């Protein structure tokens, strides 16, 4: 009872911090130097969360796998997860393309003096190769999520085998203690969220004030319409038809992680909170949540895919180039695959965009058209990315037989 009311109070503090940050940020639109004084608060908060990420993901996944009696489950969980990730991502690109075809946000935009230098982006094969670490400690120290997942899976499976010979119990107990410790620390850090929100949002709002937003308002609105449609229709339907969670239950549990994704623009930063909320509030098993969520934070980017669909057509419209249906199909394909290679960090979607534009011969300079408002779109992208990961965890948990 007491925890419930203190949690409610926490949520209110965060909402108040968000509103306050918007007001203060707007007031500081012409005093960005002052707005930047708040930035360290946000950086410290994100650093603290990232600090628990590797030990939390690692210990949780090792324990999850070590508790499985049937190793075929690992394959089943993996296969289903990747299938849902790919399908929802492809649907997201299509939603983006359809809305952009209907609302044509790029028509009539003045394109002058654009310059953009494309950045290298890893292709899918590089991403797959990079899963296999050549050094366990390096992988953990660098926080390379795909490698951490790989190592944790192997160690978890090895622990199961050791346990059959009556060995490994003490290591397992240590890992369990590490997990409990990290969950507790994550909860402490979450109490600092209102301060983190202030530090992240005031500089963002000050830098992206009305004068920056207005010229590109149409594409922002179309993008957020896509975000709403994808979250309500695609995720709503998945929850309704594939799990027993109500949307209200899901949102109540996941709101802190979704909000953190929104203000931080980083799926990776939201990961520890997502893990804690899915496990403790939604009751998703460790084996599923600690596999699906870190994997999702790295490769599942539905928000990014929505953005690719909308922005590629937006650029075509702005440059007066028509994108035929087969070319839009290529956008779906590259948008889906390139989203896999994007990292869960702020601004990753922009790098993906140059790959997608390139694939259909659209000018790379188009990125510069949209780059100025990227933070605003990134907030919606990351919110959607993190929500998609959590919905997938719910669906997979039920499908493999344990979840609600
Ligand atoms: N910021 C996003 C994320 O962390 C990635 C993107 O830019 O689309 O999920």
CSV table of C-alpha atoms and ligand atoms in Angstrom, one decimal:
chain,number,residue,atom,x,y,z
A,1,UNK,CA,0.0,0.0,0.0
A,2,UNK,CA,2.7,2.4,1.0
A,3,UNK,CA,4.9,1.5,-2.0
A,4,UNK,CA,1.9,2.1,-4.3
A,5,UNK,CA,1.3,5.6,-3.0
A,6,UNK,CA,4.9,6.5,-3.0
A,7,UNK,CA,5.2,5.2,-6.6
A,8,UNK,CA,2.2,7.3,-7.6
A,9,UNK,CA,3.9,10.3,-6.1
A,10,UNK,CA,7.0,9.5,-8.0
A,11,UNK,CA,5.1,9.5,-11.3
A,12,UNK,CA,3.6,12.9,-10.4
A,13,UNK,CA,7.0,14.3,-9.7
A,14,UNK,CA,8.2,13.2,-13.1
A,15,UNK,CA,5.1,14.8,-14.8
A,16,UNK,CA,5.7,18.0,-13.0
A,17,UNK,CA,9.4,18.0,-13.9
A,18,UNK,CA,8.5,17.5,-17.5
A,19,UNK,CA,5.9,20.3,-17.6
A,20,UNK,CA,8.3,22.6,-15.7
A,21,UNK,CA,11.1,21.8,-18.1
A,22,UNK,CA,9.0,22.7,-21.1
A,23,UNK,CA,8.1,26.0,-19.6
A,24,UNK,CA,11.6,26.8,-18.6
A,25,UNK,CA,13.1,25.5,-21.8
A,26,UNK,CA,10.8,27.7,-23.9
A,27,UNK,CA,11.6,30.7,-21.8
A,28,UNK,CA,15.3,30.0,-22.3
A,29,UNK,CA,15.0,29.7,-26.1
A,30,UNK,CA,17.2,32.8,-26.6
A,31,UNK,CA,19.5,32.0,-23.6
A,32,UNK,CA,20.8,28.6,-24.5
A,33,UNK,CA,24.0,29.2,-22.5
A,34,UNK,CA,21.8,29.2,-19.4
A,35,UNK,CA,19.8,26.2,-20.5
A,36,UNK,CA,23.1,24.3,-20.9
A,37,UNK,CA,23.7,24.6,-17.1
A,38,UNK,CA,21.0,22.0,-16.6
A,39,UNK,CA,22.6,19.5,-18.9
A,40,UNK,CA,25.0,17.9,-16.4
A,41,UNK,CA,22.0,16.7,-14.3
A,42,UNK,CA,20.7,14.8,-17.3
A,43,UNK,CA,24.2,13.4,-18.2
A,44,UNK,CA,24.8,12.2,-14.6
A,45,UNK,CA,21.4,10.5,-14.5
A,46,UNK,CA,21.9,8.7,-17.8
A,47,UNK,CA,25.4,7.7,-16.7
A,48,UNK,CA,24.0,6.2,-13.5
A,49,UNK,CA,21.5,4.2,-15.4
A,50,UNK,CA,24.0,3.0,-17.9
A,51,UNK,CA,26.3,2.0,-15.0
A,52,UNK,CA,23.9,-0.8,-14.0
A,53,UNK,CA,23.1,-1.9,-17.5
A,54,UNK,CA,25.8,-4.6,-18.2
A,55,UNK,CA,25.7,-6.3,-14.8
A,56,UNK,CA,21.9,-6.3,-14.8
A,57,UNK,CA,21.5,-7.7,-18.3
A,58,UNK,CA,24.3,-10.2,-17.8
A,59,UNK,CA,23.1,-11.5,-14.5
A,60,UNK,CA,19.5,-11.6,-15.4
A,61,UNK,CA,20.0,-13.5,-18.6
A,62,UNK,CA,22.4,-16.0,-17.1
A,63,UNK,CA,19.9,-16.7,-14.3
A,64,UNK,CA,17.1,-16.9,-16.8
A,65,UNK,CA,18.8,-19.4,-19.0
A,66,UNK,CA,20.2,-21.4,-16.1
A,67,UNK,CA,16.7,-21.9,-14.8
A,68,UNK,CA,15.5,-23.5,-18.1
A,69,UNK,CA,15.1,-27.2,-17.9
A,70,UNK,CA,14.5,-27.5,-21.7
A,71,UNK,CA,17.2,-25.9,-23.9
A,72,UNK,CA,14.9,-26.0,-26.9
A,73,UNK,CA,13.1,-23.1,-25.2
A,74,UNK,CA,16.2,-20.9,-25.9
A,75,UNK,CA,15.7,-21.5,-29.7
A,76,UNK,CA,12.0,-21.0,-29.5
A,77,UNK,CA,12.3,-17.7,-27.6
A,78,UNK,CA,15.0,-16.5,-30.0
A,79,UNK,CA,13.1,-17.5,-33.2
A,80,UNK,CA,9.8,-16.0,-32.1
A,81,UNK,CA,11.4,-12.8,-30.9
A,82,UNK,CA,13.2,-12.1,-34.1
A,83,UNK,CA,10.1,-12.9,-36.1
A,84,UNK,CA,8.0,-10.4,-34.1
A,85,UNK,CA,10.8,-7.8,-34.4
A,86,UNK,CA,11.0,-8.1,-38.2
A,87,UNK,CA,7.2,-8.1,-38.8
A,88,UNK,CA,6.5,-5.1,-36.5
A,89,UNK,CA,9.4,-3.2,-38.1
A,90,UNK,CA,8.2,-3.9,-41.6
A,91,UNK,CA,4.7,-2.8,-40.7
A,92,UNK,CA,6.1,0.4,-39.2
A,93,UNK,CA,7.9,1.3,-42.4
A,94,UNK,CA,4.7,0.7,-44.3
A,95,UNK,CA,2.6,2.9,-41.9
A,96,UNK,CA,5.2,5.6,-42.4
A,97,UNK,CA,5.1,5.4,-46.2
A,98,UNK,CA,1.3,5.3,-46.3
A,99,UNK,CA,1.0,8.4,-44.1
A,100,UNK,CA,3.6,10.2,-46.1
A,101,UNK,CA,1.8,9.4,-49.3
A,102,UNK,CA,-1.4,10.7,-47.9
A,103,UNK,CA,-0.2,13.9,-46.2
A,104,UNK,CA,2.8,14.7,-48.4
A,105,UNK,CA,4.7,16.7,-45.7
A,106,UNK,CA,7.6,17.5,-48.1
A,107,UNK,CA,5.6,19.3,-50.8
A,108,UNK,CA,6.4,22.9,-51.2
A,109,UNK,CA,9.4,23.0,-48.9
A,110,UNK,CA,12.3,25.2,-50.0
A,111,UNK,CA,15.5,23.2,-50.4
A,112,UNK,CA,18.5,25.5,-50.5
A,113,UNK,CA,22.1,25.2,-49.4
A,114,UNK,CA,21.9,21.7,-48.0
A,115,UNK,CA,25.1,19.9,-47.1
A,116,UNK,CA,25.4,16.5,-45.4
A,117,UNK,CA,28.2,14.1,-45.2
A,118,UNK,CA,27.0,10.5,-45.0
A,119,UNK,CA,28.3,8.5,-42.1
A,120,UNK,CA,29.3,4.8,-42.4
A,121,UNK,CA,26.7,2.5,-41.1
A,122,UNK,CA,27.3,-1.2,-40.3
A,123,UNK,CA,25.5,-3.6,-42.6
A,124,UNK,CA,23.6,-6.6,-41.3
A,125,UNK,CA,26.4,-9.0,-41.9
A,126,UNK,CA,28.8,-6.8,-39.9
A,127,UNK,CA,26.2,-6.7,-37.1
A,128,UNK,CA,25.9,-10.5,-37.1
A,129,UNK,CA,29.7,-11.1,-37.1
A,130,UNK,CA,30.1,-8.6,-34.3
A,131,UNK,CA,27.9,-10.8,-32.0
A,132,UNK,CA,30.9,-13.1,-31.4
A,133,UNK,CA,33.4,-11.6,-29.0
A,134,UNK,CA,37.1,-12.5,-29.0
A,135,UNK,CA,37.4,-11.4,-25.4
A,136,UNK,CA,34.8,-11.9,-22.7
A,137,UNK,CA,36.1,-9.1,-20.5
A,138,UNK,CA,36.4,-6.6,-23.3
A,139,UNK,CA,32.8,-7.3,-24.4
A,140,UNK,CA,31.6,-6.7,-20.8
A,141,UNK,CA,33.7,-3.6,-20.3
A,142,UNK,CA,32.6,-2.0,-23.6
A,143,UNK,CA,29.0,-2.8,-22.9
A,144,UNK,CA,28.5,-4.3,-26.4
A,145,UNK,CA,25.0,-5.6,-25.9
A,146,UNK,CA,24.9,-8.3,-28.6
A,147,UNK,CA,28.1,-9.8,-27.3
A,148,UNK,CA,26.9,-9.6,-23.6
A,149,UNK,CA,23.8,-11.5,-24.7
A,150,UNK,CA,25.9,-14.1,-26.4
A,151,UNK,CA,28.2,-14.6,-23.4
A,152,UNK,CA,25.4,-14.8,-21.0
A,153,UNK,CA,23.6,-17.4,-23.1
A,154,UNK,CA,26.7,-19.6,-23.2
A,155,UNK,CA,27.4,-19.2,-19.5
A,156,UNK,CA,23.7,-19.9,-18.6
A,157,UNK,CA,23.7,-23.1,-20.8
A,158,UNK,CA,27.0,-24.2,-19.3
A,159,UNK,CA,25.6,-23.6,-15.8
A,160,UNK,CA,22.7,-25.9,-16.6
A,161,UNK,CA,25.2,-28.6,-17.7
A,162,UNK,CA,27.4,-28.1,-14.6
A,163,UNK,CA,24.3,-28.4,-12.3
A,164,UNK,CA,23.5,-31.8,-13.8
A,165,UNK,CA,26.9,-32.9,-12.3
A,166,UNK,CA,26.1,-31.2,-9.0
A,167,UNK,CA,28.5,-28.3,-9.7
A,168,UNK,CA,28.4,-24.6,-10.2
A,169,UNK,CA,25.9,-23.7,-7.5
A,170,UNK,CA,28.1,-21.2,-5.8
A,171,UNK,CA,28.7,-19.2,-9.0
A,172,UNK,CA,25.0,-19.2,-9.6
A,173,UNK,CA,24.4,-17.8,-6.1
A,174,UNK,CA,26.9,-15.1,-6.7
A,175,UNK,CA,25.3,-14.1,-10.0
A,176,UNK,CA,21.9,-14.1,-8.3
A,177,UNK,CA,23.3,-11.7,-5.7
A,178,UNK,CA,24.7,-9.5,-8.4
A,179,UNK,CA,21.2,-9.4,-10.0
A,180,UNK,CA,19.4,-8.5,-6.8
A,181,UNK,CA,21.9,-5.8,-6.1
A,182,UNK,CA,21.5,-4.3,-9.6
A,183,UNK,CA,17.7,-4.3,-9.4
A,184,UNK,CA,17.9,-2.5,-6.0
A,185,UNK,CA,20.3,0.1,-7.3
A,186,UNK,CA,18.2,0.6,-10.4
A,187,UNK,CA,15.2,1.4,-8.2
A,188,UNK,CA,17.3,4.0,-6.3
A,189,UNK,CA,18.4,5.6,-9.5
A,190,UNK,CA,14.8,5.8,-10.6
A,191,UNK,CA,14.0,8.0,-7.7
A,192,UNK,CA,16.3,10.6,-9.3
A,193,UNK,CA,14.2,10.6,-12.5
A,194,UNK,CA,12.6,14.1,-12.0
A,195,UNK,CA,16.1,15.6,-11.8
A,196,UNK,CA,17.2,13.6,-14.9
A,197,UNK,CA,14.1,14.9,-16.8
A,198,UNK,CA,15.0,18.5,-15.9
A,199,UNK,CA,18.5,18.0,-17.1
A,200,UNK,CA,17.6,16.3,-20.3
A,201,UNK,CA,14.5,18.4,-21.3
A,202,UNK,CA,15.4,22.0,-20.5
A,203,UNK,CA,18.3,22.1,-23.0
A,204,UNK,CA,16.3,20.1,-25.6
A,205,UNK,CA,13.3,22.4,-25.4
A,206,UNK,CA,15.5,25.5,-25.5
A,207,UNK,CA,17.4,24.3,-28.6
A,208,UNK,CA,14.2,23.2,-30.4
A,209,UNK,CA,11.9,26.1,-29.7
A,210,UNK,CA,9.0,27.3,-31.7
A,211,UNK,CA,11.3,28.9,-34.4
A,212,UNK,CA,13.0,25.6,-35.1
A,213,UNK,CA,9.8,23.6,-35.1
A,214,UNK,CA,7.4,25.7,-37.2
A,215,UNK,CA,8.9,25.3,-40.7
A,216,UNK,CA,8.8,21.5,-40.3
A,217,UNK,CA,5.6,21.3,-38.3
A,218,UNK,CA,3.8,19.2,-40.9
A,219,UNK,CA,6.4,16.4,-41.0
A,220,UNK,CA,6.5,16.4,-37.1
A,221,UNK,CA,2.8,16.1,-36.9
A,222,UNK,CA,2.7,13.3,-39.6
A,223,UNK,CA,5.4,11.5,-37.7
A,224,UNK,CA,3.7,11.7,-34.4
A,225,UNK,CA,0.4,10.5,-36.0
A,226,UNK,CA,2.4,7.5,-37.2
A,227,UNK,CA,3.7,7.0,-33.7
A,228,UNK,CA,0.2,7.0,-32.2
A,229,UNK,CA,-1.2,4.7,-34.9
A,230,UNK,CA,1.7,2.2,-34.5
A,231,UNK,CA,1.5,2.2,-30.7
A,232,UNK,CA,-2.3,2.1,-30.4
A,233,UNK,CA,-3.1,-0.2,-33.3
A,234,UNK,CA,-0.1,-2.6,-33.7
A,235,UNK,CA,0.9,-2.8,-30.1
A,236,UNK,CA,-2.6,-2.6,-28.8
A,237,UNK,CA,-3.7,-5.5,-31.1
A,238,UNK,CA,-0.7,-7.6,-30.1
A,239,UNK,CA,-1.4,-7.1,-26.4
A,240,UNK,CA,-5.1,-7.8,-26.8
A,241,UNK,CA,-4.8,-10.8,-29.1
A,242,UNK,CA,-1.6,-12.4,-27.9
A,243,UNK,CA,-1.5,-11.7,-24.2
A,244,UNK,CA,-3.9,-11.3,-21.3
A,245,UNK,CA,-2.5,-7.8,-20.3
A,246,UNK,CA,-4.9,-4.9,-20.6
A,247,UNK,CA,-3.4,-1.8,-22.2
A,248,UNK,CA,-3.9,0.1,-18.9
A,249,UNK,CA,-2.0,-2.6,-17.0
A,250,UNK,CA,0.8,-2.4,-19.5
A,251,UNK,CA,1.1,1.3,-19.5
A,252,UNK,CA,1.0,1.6,-15.7
A,253,UNK,CA,3.9,-0.8,-15.5
A,254,UNK,CA,5.9,0.5,-18.4
A,255,UNK,CA,5.3,4.3,-18.2
A,256,UNK,CA,8.6,5.0,-16.3
A,257,UNK,CA,10.6,3.2,-19.0
A,258,UNK,CA,8.7,4.8,-21.9
A,259,UNK,CA,9.1,8.2,-20.4
A,260,UNK,CA,12.7,7.7,-19.9
A,261,UNK,CA,13.1,6.6,-23.5
A,262,UNK,CA,11.2,9.7,-24.6
A,263,UNK,CA,13.4,12.2,-22.7
A,264,UNK,CA,16.7,10.4,-23.1
A,265,UNK,CA,16.3,9.4,-26.8
A,266,UNK,CA,18.3,6.2,-25.9
A,267,UNK,CA,16.8,2.7,-25.8
A,268,UNK,CA,20.1,1.6,-24.2
A,269,UNK,CA,19.6,4.0,-21.3
A,270,UNK,CA,16.0,2.9,-20.8
A,271,UNK,CA,17.0,-0.7,-20.7
A,272,UNK,CA,17.6,-1.2,-17.0
A,273,UNK,CA,14.3,0.4,-16.2
A,274,UNK,CA,12.5,-1.7,-18.8
A,275,UNK,CA,14.0,-4.8,-17.3
A,276,UNK,CA,13.0,-4.0,-13.8
A,277,UNK,CA,9.5,-2.9,-14.8
A,278,UNK,CA,8.7,-5.9,-17.0
A,279,UNK,CA,10.0,-8.4,-14.4
A,280,UNK,CA,8.7,-6.9,-11.3
A,281,UNK,CA,5.5,-5.2,-12.4
A,282,UNK,CA,4.4,-7.3,-15.4
A,283,UNK,CA,5.8,-10.6,-14.0
A,284,UNK,CA,7.6,-11.4,-17.3
A,285,UNK,CA,10.1,-14.2,-16.7
A,286,UNK,CA,13.8,-13.4,-16.5
A,287,UNK,CA,14.6,-15.8,-19.3
A,288,UNK,CA,12.3,-13.8,-21.7
A,289,UNK,CA,12.7,-10.3,-20.5
A,290,UNK,CA,16.5,-10.4,-20.2
A,291,UNK,CA,16.8,-11.9,-23.7
A,292,UNK,CA,14.1,-9.9,-25.6
A,293,UNK,CA,14.7,-6.4,-24.1
A,294,UNK,CA,18.5,-6.1,-24.5
A,295,UNK,CA,18.3,-7.7,-28.0
A,296,UNK,CA,15.4,-5.3,-28.8
A,297,UNK,CA,17.3,-2.3,-27.5
A,298,UNK,CA,20.0,-3.1,-30.0
A,299,UNK,CA,18.1,-4.4,-33.1
A,300,UNK,CA,14.4,-3.7,-32.8
A,301,UNK,CA,13.6,-0.1,-33.9
A,302,UNK,CA,10.0,0.3,-34.9
A,303,UNK,CA,10.1,4.0,-34.2
A,304,UNK,CA,13.1,4.3,-36.4
A,305,UNK,CA,11.3,2.3,-39.1
A,306,UNK,CA,8.3,4.7,-39.0
A,307,UNK,CA,10.7,7.5,-39.4
A,308,UNK,CA,12.5,6.0,-42.4
A,309,UNK,CA,9.1,5.4,-44.2
A,310,UNK,CA,8.0,9.0,-43.6
A,311,UNK,CA,11.2,10.8,-44.1
A,312,UNK,CA,12.4,9.1,-47.3
A,313,UNK,CA,9.1,10.1,-49.0
A,314,UNK,CA,9.3,13.6,-47.4
A,315,UNK,CA,12.8,14.1,-48.9
A,316,UNK,CA,11.6,12.8,-52.3
A,317,UNK,CA,8.6,15.3,-52.2
A,318,UNK,CA,10.8,18.2,-51.1
A,319,UNK,CA,13.2,17.5,-54.0
A,320,UNK,CA,10.4,17.0,-56.5
A,321,UNK,CA,11.3,13.4,-57.2
A,322,UNK,CA,8.6,10.8,-57.5
A,323,UNK,CA,9.2,7.5,-55.6
A,324,UNK,CA,7.5,4.7,-57.5
A,325,UNK,CA,5.8,1.8,-55.7
A,326,UNK,CA,8.7,-0.7,-56.4
A,327,UNK,CA,11.1,1.9,-55.0
A,328,UNK,CA,8.9,2.3,-51.9
A,329,UNK,CA,9.2,-1.5,-51.5
A,330,UNK,CA,13.0,-1.1,-51.5
A,331,UNK,CA,12.5,1.5,-48.7
A,332,UNK,CA,10.5,-1.1,-46.7
A,333,UNK,CA,13.3,-3.6,-47.2
A,334,UNK,CA,16.3,-1.4,-46.5
A,335,UNK,CA,14.4,0.5,-43.7
A,336,UNK,CA,13.7,-2.8,-41.9
A,337,UNK,CA,17.2,-4.2,-42.3
A,338,UNK,CA,19.1,-0.9,-41.7
A,339,UNK,CA,17.1,-0.4,-38.5
A,340,UNK,CA,18.6,-3.6,-37.2
A,341,UNK,CA,22.1,-2.2,-37.6
A,342,UNK,CA,21.3,1.0,-35.7
A,343,UNK,CA,22.4,1.4,-32.1
A,344,UNK,CA,20.0,2.4,-29.3
A,345,UNK,CA,21.6,5.8,-28.9
A,346,UNK,CA,20.4,9.3,-29.7
A,347,UNK,CA,20.4,10.2,-33.3
A,348,UNK,CA,21.0,6.7,-34.7
A,349,UNK,CA,18.0,7.1,-37.0
A,350,UNK,CA,19.7,9.9,-39.0
A,351,UNK,CA,22.6,7.6,-39.9
A,352,UNK,CA,20.1,4.9,-41.0
A,353,UNK,CA,18.3,7.5,-43.1
A,354,UNK,CA,21.3,8.1,-45.3
A,355,UNK,CA,21.5,4.3,-46.1
A,356,UNK,CA,17.8,4.3,-47.0
A,357,UNK,CA,18.0,7.4,-49.1
A,358,UNK,CA,21.0,5.9,-50.9
A,359,UNK,CA,19.2,2.7,-51.6
A,360,UNK,CA,16.6,4.4,-53.8
A,361,UNK,CA,18.9,7.1,-55.2
A,362,UNK,CA,17.5,10.0,-53.3
A,363,UNK,CA,19.9,12.9,-52.5
A,364,UNK,CA,21.8,12.3,-49.2
A,365,UNK,CA,21.6,16.0,-48.6
A,366,UNK,CA,18.0,15.4,-47.7
A,367,UNK,CA,19.2,14.3,-44.3
A,368,UNK,CA,20.2,18.0,-43.7
A,369,UNK,CA,16.5,19.0,-44.3
A,370,UNK,CA,15.4,17.1,-41.3
A,371,UNK,CA,18.5,16.9,-39.1
A,372,UNK,CA,17.6,20.2,-37.3
A,373,UNK,CA,14.5,18.7,-35.7
A,374,UNK,CA,16.0,15.3,-35.1
A,375,UNK,CA,15.8,15.4,-31.4
A,376,UNK,CA,12.1,16.0,-31.5
A,377,UNK,CA,11.5,13.0,-33.8
A,378,UNK,CA,14.0,10.9,-31.9
A,379,UNK,CA,11.9,11.2,-28.7
A,380,UNK,CA,9.0,9.6,-30.5
A,381,UNK,CA,11.2,7.0,-32.2
A,382,UNK,CA,12.8,5.9,-29.0
A,383,UNK,CA,9.5,5.8,-27.1
A,384,UNK,CA,8.2,3.5,-29.8
A,385,UNK,CA,11.3,1.4,-29.9
A,386,UNK,CA,11.2,0.7,-26.2
A,387,UNK,CA,7.4,0.1,-26.2
A,388,UNK,CA,7.9,-2.4,-29.0
A,389,UNK,CA,10.5,-4.3,-27.1
A,390,UNK,CA,8.3,-4.6,-24.0
A,391,UNK,CA,5.2,-5.6,-26.0
A,392,UNK,CA,7.3,-8.3,-27.7
A,393,UNK,CA,8.5,-9.5,-24.3
A,394,UNK,CA,4.9,-9.9,-23.2
A,395,UNK,CA,3.9,-11.8,-26.3
A,396,UNK,CA,6.9,-14.1,-26.3
A,397,UNK,CA,6.5,-14.8,-22.5
A,398,UNK,CA,3.0,-16.0,-23.1
A,399,UNK,CA,3.8,-17.9,-26.2
A,400,UNK,CA,6.5,-20.0,-24.6
A,401,UNK,CA,4.0,-21.0,-22.0
A,402,UNK,CA,4.7,-19.1,-18.8
A,403,UNK,CA,3.4,-15.6,-19.1
A,404,UNK,CA,0.1,-13.9,-18.7
B,1,LIG,N1,17.4,6.9,-30.4
B,1,LIG,C1,16.9,5.7,-30.9
B,1,LIG,C2,17.0,4.7,-29.8
B,1,LIG,O1,17.8,4.7,-28.9
B,1,LIG,C3,17.5,5.2,-32.1
B,1,LIG,C4,17.1,6.1,-33.2
B,1,LIG,O2,17.7,7.2,-33.4
B,1,LIG,O3,16.1,5.8,-34.0
B,1,LIG,O4,16.2,3.7,-29.8
